[in-house]
C-alpha positions as CSV (number, residue, x, y, z in Angstrom):
1,M,-19.0,-22.3,-41.4
2,A,-20.2,-25.2,-43.5
3,D,-19.6,-27.6,-40.6
4,Q,-21.6,-25.4,-38.2
5,Y,-24.5,-25.4,-40.7
6,N,-24.4,-29.2,-41.1
7,I,-24.4,-29.7,-37.3
8,N,-27.4,-27.4,-36.9
9,E,-29.2,-29.1,-39.7
10,E,-28.6,-32.6,-38.3
11,K,-29.8,-31.3,-34.9
12,I,-33.0,-29.9,-36.4
13,V,-33.7,-33.1,-38.3
14,K,-33.0,-35.3,-35.2
15,D,-35.2,-33.1,-33.0
16,S,-38.2,-33.3,-35.4
17,H,-38.2,-37.1,-35.3
18,T,-37.5,-37.5,-31.5
19,K,-40.0,-34.8,-30.3
20,E,-41.5,-35.6,-26.9
21,I,-45.3,-35.9,-26.9
22,D,-47.5,-34.5,-24.2
23,L,-49.3,-37.3,-22.4
24,I,-51.4,-34.8,-20.4
25,N,-52.7,-32.3,-23.0
26,R,-53.3,-34.5,-26.0
27,D,-55.2,-31.8,-27.9
28,P,-52.9,-28.8,-27.6
29,K,-54.4,-27.0,-30.6
30,Q,-58.0,-27.8,-29.5
31,I,-59.1,-29.3,-32.9
32,N,-61.7,-31.5,-31.2
33,E,-62.8,-29.1,-28.5
34,D,-66.5,-28.8,-29.6
35,V,-66.8,-31.8,-32.0
36,V,-66.5,-35.0,-29.9
37,K,-66.5,-33.6,-26.4
38,V,-69.9,-35.2,-25.4
39,D,-71.0,-35.8,-21.9
40,F,-74.1,-37.4,-20.5
41,E,-75.8,-34.1,-20.0
42,D,-75.3,-33.2,-23.6
43,V,-77.1,-36.3,-24.9
44,I,-79.7,-37.2,-22.2
45,A,-81.7,-34.7,-20.3
46,E,-85.0,-35.0,-18.4
47,P,-87.2,-31.8,-18.4
48,D,-89.0,-30.6,-15.2
49,G,-92.0,-32.7,-14.5
50,T,-90.6,-35.8,-16.3
51,H,-88.0,-37.4,-14.0
52,S,-87.1,-41.0,-13.7
53,L,-86.2,-42.6,-10.4
54,D,-83.0,-41.2,-8.8
55,G,-81.3,-44.6,-8.9
56,V,-82.1,-45.1,-12.5
57,W,-80.7,-41.7,-13.4
58,K,-77.5,-42.4,-11.5
59,A,-77.1,-45.8,-13.0
60,S,-77.8,-44.4,-16.5
61,Y,-75.2,-41.7,-15.9
62,T,-72.6,-44.3,-14.7
63,T,-73.4,-46.7,-17.5
64,F,-73.1,-44.0,-20.2
65,T,-69.9,-42.6,-18.8
66,V,-68.1,-45.9,-18.2
67,S,-69.3,-47.5,-21.5
68,K,-68.2,-44.5,-23.5
69,Y,-64.8,-44.4,-21.7
70,W,-64.1,-48.1,-22.2
71,C,-65.5,-48.4,-25.7
72,Y,-63.2,-45.6,-26.8
73,R,-60.3,-47.2,-25.0
74,V,-60.9,-50.6,-26.6
75,L,-61.5,-49.1,-30.1
76,S,-58.4,-47.0,-29.9
77,A,-56.3,-49.9,-28.6
78,V,-57.5,-52.2,-31.5
79,F,-57.7,-49.7,-34.4
80,G,-55.5,-46.8,-33.2
81,V,-52.2,-47.9,-34.6
82,P,-53.5,-49.3,-37.9
83,V,-55.6,-46.2,-38.6
84,A,-52.6,-44.0,-37.6
85,L,-50.5,-46.0,-40.1
86,L,-53.1,-45.3,-42.8
87,W,-53.3,-41.6,-42.0
88,G,-49.5,-41.4,-41.9
89,F,-49.4,-43.1,-45.3
90,L,-52.1,-40.8,-46.8
91,F,-50.4,-37.6,-45.6
92,A,-47.0,-38.8,-46.8
93,C,-48.5,-39.4,-50.2
94,I,-50.1,-36.0,-50.2
95,S,-46.8,-34.4,-49.2
96,F,-45.0,-36.3,-51.8
97,C,-47.4,-35.3,-54.6
98,H,-47.4,-31.7,-53.4
99,I,-43.6,-31.5,-53.2
100,W,-42.7,-33.5,-56.4
101,A,-45.7,-32.8,-58.7
102,V,-48.0,-29.9,-57.7
103,M,-45.4,-27.2,-56.8
104,P,-43.2,-27.9,-59.9
105,C,-46.3,-27.7,-62.1
106,I,-47.3,-24.5,-60.5
107,K,-43.8,-23.0,-60.8
108,S,-43.7,-24.2,-64.5
109,C,-47.0,-22.5,-65.2
110,L,-45.9,-19.3,-63.5
111,I,-42.8,-19.3,-65.7
112,E,-44.7,-19.9,-68.9
113,T,-47.4,-17.4,-67.9
114,Q,-44.8,-14.8,-67.3
115,C,-43.4,-15.3,-70.8
116,L,-46.9,-15.1,-72.3
117,S,-47.6,-12.0,-70.2
118,R,-44.6,-10.2,-71.5
119,M,-45.5,-11.1,-75.1
120,Y,-49.1,-9.9,-74.5
121,S,-47.9,-6.7,-72.9
122,L,-45.6,-6.0,-75.9
123,C,-48.4,-6.6,-78.4
124,I,-50.7,-4.2,-76.5
125,H,-48.1,-1.5,-76.2
126,T,-47.2,-1.9,-79.9
127,F,-50.6,-1.9,-81.5
128,C,-53.1,-0.5,-79.0
129,D,-51.2,2.4,-77.4
130,P,-50.8,4.3,-80.7
131,L,-54.4,3.7,-81.6
132,F,-55.7,5.0,-78.3
133,E,-53.3,7.9,-78.4
134,A,-54.7,8.9,-81.8
135,L,-58.2,8.5,-80.6
136,G,-57.4,10.6,-77.6
137,K,-56.0,13.4,-79.8
138,I,-59.0,13.3,-82.1
139,F,-61.5,13.6,-79.2
140,S,-59.4,16.0,-77.1
141,S,-60.9,19.0,-78.9
142,V,-64.5,17.9,-78.3
143,R,-66.2,20.1,-75.7
144,V,-69.5,19.1,-74.1
145,A,-71.8,21.7,-72.6
146,L,-74.8,20.7,-70.6
147,R,-77.7,23.1,-70.3
148,K,-80.9,22.5,-68.4
149,E,-83.9,24.2,-69.9
150,V,-87.0,24.7,-67.9
């Protein structure tokens, strides 16, 4: 039973590090769907009555599209790996702090708070319950009658 567990655990660990990436759909969760999806028509538009020459419009479209495409390619080729390294380091540090500092502190606070909560509850039940029961018995015989006089 323990051997079966170890084999499954090793397989899960191995699979998480050797996962195949999708080279076709590179934004499967659509986190950048409406943020950086910018086309020529989203940036430059000529209203009716104000049109440039057709050749200028076509050349502008081609220039915008090709320059955006290649500029992104060059920037990602030059800075993609170093920036990915920095982001990986940052998220590793965040994960480390969360696992080794934040969660133990929260768990410790919950344990201490539970202890204090029990002490507080004990004090309330010991001192306040008898007082409120006595006040309830005192005021239980009070009768209120409302009359509306016209």
